[in-house]
Amino acid sequence: MTIEEKSAALLKLHEGDAILSVVNVWDAISAKVVAETPGTTALATASHSISATLGYPDGEVIPFEEHLLMIRRIVATTDLPVTADLEAGYGDAGEAVRRAIGVGVVGANIEDQMKPIAEATRAVEAVMNAGDKEGIRFVLNARTDAFLRAGERDPSAVLDDAIERGQAYLSAGAPVVFVPGKLNEDQVRALVDAFGPRKLTMIGVPGSLSRDRLQELGVARVSYGPWSQRVALTALQDLTVAVAAGGGLPEGAKPLN
């Protein structure tokens, strides 16, 4: 597919009746395994996982050049559309997205970090303008950190913030809004009512609502952030424990690399 076809395909996956499920990847081999698994329709990178792979803490500590190089390698493994986690845009969200499009990315998460809403909305506009200039309908997953940075605030006030910010980002051109956090059904329902069906995207965390229930509620997409890498690392640690105890490889291990 051309990059224009990939961007159109990714947007369509968010708008369809079926929820888009993406298991996040962090390097070329994880991307290859996920992309070649039946049922996978798109790939999403996880910045936390890429940073950990290269020895950096999360939070834009990894140099953008290193981050982008890993994203390039991921894109090169597949013909599926790829959406990238670009954190908060490394100081210039529009430029970060322009460069990501240059390596084949057709969508991205950009965090608002609860910056003033006018500033965060300008970043959304810059991202969408960058896509327009590159000739694609860029699938921005505009992220608000309202719940992640809620602290001890009243949950109803946090929900109001998420709604206000999400609506502002949609008005600025973002196709969908990402509200990470362990949200309950009433909160998800309120967000879908405020944004419209298939406009809210979420993260799956231990104890969160099931994918099927999120689909019933009108959520567009669920991703798994760093949790997919954590599952893989848990399996590695379990093997190490088993070997140290005198055991060996578990049944069912596959030569996927």
CSV table of C-alpha atoms in Angstrom, one decimal:
chain,number,residue,atom,x,y,z
A,1,MET,CA,0.0,0.0,0.0
A,2,THR,CA,1.0,3.6,-0.6
A,3,ILE,CA,1.3,5.9,2.4
A,4,GLU,CA,-1.9,7.6,1.3
A,5,GLU,CA,-3.7,4.2,1.3
A,6,LYS,CA,-2.3,3.3,4.7
A,7,SER,CA,-3.5,6.5,6.3
A,8,ALA,CA,-7.0,6.0,4.7
A,9,ALA,CA,-7.0,2.4,5.9
A,10,LEU,CA,-6.0,3.3,9.5
A,11,LEU,CA,-8.7,6.0,9.7
A,12,LYS,CA,-11.3,3.5,8.4
A,13,LEU,CA,-10.3,1.0,11.1
A,14,HIS,CA,-11.1,3.6,13.7
A,15,GLU,CA,-14.4,4.5,12.2
A,16,GLY,CA,-15.7,1.0,11.7
A,17,ASP,CA,-18.3,-0.9,13.8
A,18,ALA,CA,-15.6,-3.3,15.1
A,19,ILE,CA,-13.2,-1.9,17.7
A,20,LEU,CA,-9.6,-1.7,16.6
A,21,SER,CA,-7.3,-3.7,18.9
A,22,VAL,CA,-3.6,-3.0,18.6
A,23,VAL,CA,-1.0,-4.9,20.6
A,24,ASN,CA,1.9,-2.4,20.9
A,25,VAL,CA,5.3,-3.2,19.6
A,26,TRP,CA,8.8,-1.9,20.4
A,27,ASP,CA,11.3,-3.3,17.9
A,28,ALA,CA,11.6,-5.0,14.6
A,29,ILE,CA,11.0,-8.6,15.8
A,30,SER,CA,8.1,-7.7,18.1
A,31,ALA,CA,6.6,-5.9,15.1
A,32,LYS,CA,7.1,-8.9,12.8
A,33,VAL,CA,5.5,-11.3,15.3
A,34,VAL,CA,2.5,-9.1,15.9
A,35,ALA,CA,2.0,-8.1,12.2
A,36,GLU,CA,2.1,-11.8,11.1
A,37,THR,CA,-0.4,-12.9,13.7
A,38,PRO,CA,-3.8,-13.5,12.1
A,39,GLY,CA,-6.3,-10.8,12.9
A,40,THR,CA,-3.8,-8.0,13.1
A,41,THR,CA,-4.8,-5.0,11.0
A,42,ALA,CA,-2.5,-2.2,12.2
A,43,LEU,CA,0.6,-1.8,14.3
A,44,ALA,CA,1.2,0.7,17.2
A,45,THR,CA,4.5,1.5,18.8
A,46,ALA,CA,4.9,2.1,22.5
A,47,SER,CA,7.4,4.9,23.4
A,48,HIS,CA,7.9,3.5,26.9
A,49,SER,CA,8.8,0.1,25.6
A,50,ILE,CA,11.2,1.5,22.9
A,51,SER,CA,12.9,3.7,25.5
A,52,ALA,CA,13.3,0.6,27.8
A,53,THR,CA,14.7,-1.4,25.0
A,54,LEU,CA,17.4,1.1,24.4
A,55,GLY,CA,18.2,1.7,28.0
A,56,TYR,CA,16.3,5.0,28.6
A,57,PRO,CA,13.6,5.9,31.1
A,58,ASP,CA,10.2,6.9,29.8
A,59,GLY,CA,9.3,10.6,29.1
A,60,GLU,CA,11.2,11.9,26.1
A,61,VAL,CA,14.6,11.1,27.6
A,62,ILE,CA,15.5,9.0,24.6
A,63,PRO,CA,16.9,11.2,21.8
A,64,PHE,CA,14.4,11.7,19.1
A,65,GLU,CA,16.8,10.4,16.4
A,66,GLU,CA,17.1,7.1,18.2
A,67,HIS,CA,13.4,6.9,18.8
A,68,LEU,CA,12.7,7.6,15.1
A,69,LEU,CA,15.3,5.1,13.9
A,70,MET,CA,13.5,2.3,15.8
A,71,ILE,CA,10.1,3.4,14.4
A,72,ARG,CA,11.7,3.3,10.9
A,73,ARG,CA,12.8,-0.3,11.6
A,74,ILE,CA,9.3,-1.2,12.8
A,75,VAL,CA,7.6,0.3,9.7
A,76,ALA,CA,10.0,-1.6,7.4
A,77,THR,CA,8.8,-4.9,8.8
A,78,THR,CA,5.3,-4.7,7.5
A,79,ASP,CA,2.9,-3.3,4.9
A,80,LEU,CA,0.3,-2.7,7.6
A,81,PRO,CA,-0.4,0.9,8.7
A,82,VAL,CA,1.7,2.0,11.6
A,83,THR,CA,0.8,4.5,14.3
A,84,ALA,CA,3.6,5.7,16.5
A,85,ASP,CA,3.7,6.9,20.1
A,86,LEU,CA,5.6,10.2,19.8
A,87,GLU,CA,5.2,11.2,23.5
A,88,ALA,CA,4.5,15.0,23.7
A,89,GLY,CA,6.1,15.7,20.3
A,90,TYR,CA,9.6,16.5,21.5
A,91,GLY,CA,9.0,20.3,21.7
A,92,ASP,CA,7.5,20.6,18.2
A,93,ALA,CA,4.7,18.2,17.6
A,94,GLY,CA,4.2,19.3,14.0
A,95,GLU,CA,7.8,18.7,13.1
A,96,ALA,CA,8.0,15.4,14.9
A,97,VAL,CA,5.0,14.2,13.0
A,98,ARG,CA,6.4,15.5,9.7
A,99,ARG,CA,9.5,13.5,10.3
A,100,ALA,CA,7.6,10.4,11.3
A,101,ILE,CA,5.5,10.6,8.1
A,102,GLY,CA,8.9,10.6,6.3
A,103,VAL,CA,9.6,7.1,7.7
A,104,GLY,CA,6.2,5.8,6.8
A,105,VAL,CA,4.1,6.5,9.9
A,106,VAL,CA,0.4,7.4,9.3
A,107,GLY,CA,-0.8,8.0,12.8
A,108,ALA,CA,0.5,9.0,16.2
A,109,ASN,CA,-0.3,9.6,19.9
A,110,ILE,CA,0.7,13.0,21.1
A,111,GLU,CA,0.4,13.7,24.9
A,112,ASP,CA,-1.0,17.0,26.2
A,113,GLN,CA,0.7,16.6,29.6
A,114,MET,CA,-2.1,18.8,30.9
A,115,LYS,CA,-0.5,21.9,29.3
A,116,PRO,CA,-2.8,24.9,29.0
A,117,ILE,CA,-5.6,23.9,26.7
A,118,ALA,CA,-4.9,26.6,24.2
A,119,GLU,CA,-1.3,25.4,23.9
A,120,ALA,CA,-2.3,21.7,23.6
A,121,THR,CA,-4.9,22.6,20.9
A,122,ARG,CA,-2.3,24.4,18.9
A,123,ALA,CA,-0.2,21.3,18.9
A,124,VAL,CA,-3.1,19.3,17.5
A,125,GLU,CA,-3.6,21.9,14.8
A,126,ALA,CA,0.2,21.7,14.0
A,127,VAL,CA,0.0,17.9,13.7
A,128,MET,CA,-3.0,18.0,11.4
A,129,ASN,CA,-1.4,20.7,9.2
A,130,ALA,CA,1.8,18.6,8.9
A,131,GLY,CA,-0.3,15.7,7.6
A,132,ASP,CA,-2.1,17.9,5.1
A,133,LYS,CA,1.3,19.3,3.8
A,134,GLU,CA,2.5,15.7,3.3
A,135,GLY,CA,-0.7,14.8,1.4
A,136,ILE,CA,-2.3,12.4,3.9
A,137,ARG,CA,-5.1,12.5,6.4
A,138,PHE,CA,-3.0,11.9,9.5
A,139,VAL,CA,-4.7,9.8,12.2
A,140,LEU,CA,-3.8,11.8,15.3
A,141,ASN,CA,-4.7,10.0,18.5
A,142,ALA,CA,-4.8,13.2,20.6
A,143,ARG,CA,-4.0,12.1,24.1
A,144,THR,CA,-5.2,13.9,27.3
A,145,ASP,CA,-3.5,13.0,30.5
A,146,ALA,CA,-6.4,14.2,32.7
A,147,PHE,CA,-6.8,10.8,34.4
A,148,LEU,CA,-3.1,9.9,34.5
A,149,ARG,CA,-2.3,13.2,36.3
A,150,ALA,CA,-5.4,13.4,38.4
A,151,GLY,CA,-3.8,12.8,41.8
A,152,GLU,CA,-6.4,13.3,44.5
A,153,ARG,CA,-8.7,15.5,42.5
A,154,ASP,CA,-12.5,14.9,42.4
A,155,PRO,CA,-13.1,12.2,39.7
A,156,SER,CA,-16.0,14.2,38.3
A,157,ALA,CA,-13.8,17.3,37.8
A,158,VAL,CA,-11.2,15.1,36.1
A,159,LEU,CA,-13.8,13.7,33.8
A,160,ASP,CA,-15.0,17.2,33.0
A,161,ASP,CA,-11.4,18.2,32.1
A,162,ALA,CA,-11.0,15.1,29.8
A,163,ILE,CA,-14.2,16.0,28.1
A,164,GLU,CA,-13.3,19.6,27.6
A,165,ARG,CA,-9.9,18.8,26.3
A,166,GLY,CA,-11.1,16.0,24.0
A,167,GLN,CA,-13.8,18.1,22.5
A,168,ALA,CA,-11.2,20.9,21.8
A,169,TYR,CA,-8.9,18.4,20.1
A,170,LEU,CA,-11.7,17.0,17.9
A,171,SER,CA,-12.7,20.5,17.0
A,172,ALA,CA,-9.1,21.2,16.0
A,173,GLY,CA,-9.1,18.3,13.6
A,174,ALA,CA,-8.0,15.2,15.5
A,175,PRO,CA,-9.9,12.1,14.3
A,176,VAL,CA,-9.8,10.5,17.8
A,177,VAL,CA,-9.0,11.2,21.4
A,178,PHE,CA,-6.9,9.0,23.7
A,179,VAL,CA,-7.9,9.0,27.4
A,180,PRO,CA,-5.5,6.6,29.1
A,181,GLY,CA,-6.3,5.3,32.6
A,182,LYS,CA,-8.3,2.6,34.4
A,183,LEU,CA,-11.7,4.0,33.6
A,184,ASN,CA,-15.0,2.6,34.8
A,185,GLU,CA,-18.1,2.0,32.6
A,186,ASP,CA,-19.8,5.2,33.6
A,187,GLN,CA,-16.7,7.3,32.7
A,188,VAL,CA,-16.3,5.5,29.4
A,189,ARG,CA,-20.0,6.1,28.6
A,190,ALA,CA,-19.7,9.8,29.5
A,191,LEU,CA,-16.7,10.2,27.2
A,192,VAL,CA,-18.3,8.4,24.3
A,193,ASP,CA,-21.5,10.6,24.7
A,194,ALA,CA,-19.4,13.7,24.7
A,195,PHE,CA,-17.1,12.9,21.8
A,196,GLY,CA,-19.5,10.7,19.7
A,197,PRO,CA,-19.2,7.1,18.8
A,198,ARG,CA,-15.9,5.8,17.6
A,199,LYS,CA,-14.0,8.9,18.7
A,200,LEU,CA,-12.6,7.6,22.0
A,201,THR,CA,-9.5,5.4,22.3
A,202,MET,CA,-8.4,3.7,25.4
A,203,ILE,CA,-5.6,1.6,26.9
A,204,GLY,CA,-6.1,-1.9,28.3
A,205,VAL,CA,-4.6,-2.4,31.7
A,206,PRO,CA,-5.0,-5.1,34.3
A,207,GLY,CA,-8.6,-4.9,35.6
A,208,SER,CA,-9.9,-2.6,32.9
A,209,LEU,CA,-13.1,-3.2,30.9
A,210,SER,CA,-13.0,-6.0,28.4
A,211,ARG,CA,-12.4,-5.3,24.7
A,212,ASP,CA,-15.9,-6.5,23.8
A,213,ARG,CA,-17.5,-4.3,26.4
A,214,LEU,CA,-15.6,-1.3,25.1
A,215,GLN,CA,-16.8,-2.1,21.6
A,216,GLU,CA,-20.4,-2.2,22.9
A,217,LEU,CA,-19.9,1.2,24.5
A,218,GLY,CA,-18.7,2.8,21.2
A,219,VAL,CA,-15.0,3.0,21.8
A,220,ALA,CA,-12.9,3.2,18.6
A,221,ARG,CA,-9.7,1.5,19.7
A,222,VAL,CA,-7.9,-0.2,22.5
A,223,SER,CA,-4.2,-0.5,22.8
A,224,TYR,CA,-1.9,-2.0,25.4
A,225,GLY,CA,1.0,0.5,25.7
A,226,PRO,CA,3.9,-1.0,27.7
A,227,TRP,CA,1.9,-3.9,28.9
A,228,SER,CA,2.7,-6.1,25.8
A,229,GLN,CA,6.4,-5.7,26.5
A,230,ARG,CA,5.7,-6.4,30.2
A,231,VAL,CA,4.0,-9.7,29.3
A,232,ALA,CA,7.0,-10.7,27.2
A,233,LEU,CA,9.4,-9.7,29.9
A,234,THR,CA,7.4,-11.7,32.5
A,235,ALA,CA,7.7,-14.8,30.3
A,236,LEU,CA,11.5,-14.2,30.1
A,237,GLN,CA,11.8,-13.8,33.9
A,238,ASP,CA,9.7,-16.9,34.4
A,239,LEU,CA,12.0,-18.9,32.1
A,240,THR,CA,15.0,-17.5,34.1
A,241,VAL,CA,13.4,-18.6,37.4
A,242,ALA,CA,12.7,-22.1,35.9
A,243,VAL,CA,16.2,-22.5,34.6
A,244,ALA,CA,17.7,-21.4,37.9
A,245,ALA,CA,15.5,-24.0,39.7
A,246,GLY,CA,16.8,-26.8,37.4
A,247,GLY,CA,14.1,-26.7,34.7
A,248,GLY,CA,14.1,-25.7,31.1
A,249,LEU,CA,12.0,-24.3,28.3
A,250,PRO,CA,8.3,-24.4,28.7
A,251,GLU,CA,6.1,-26.5,26.5
A,252,GLY,CA,4.8,-24.6,23.4
A,253,ALA,CA,7.7,-22.3,22.9
A,254,LYS,CA,7.8,-21.2,19.2
A,255,PRO,CA,10.7,-20.2,17.0
A,256,LEU,CA,9.2,-16.9,16.1
A,257,ASN,CA,12.5,-15.1,15.4
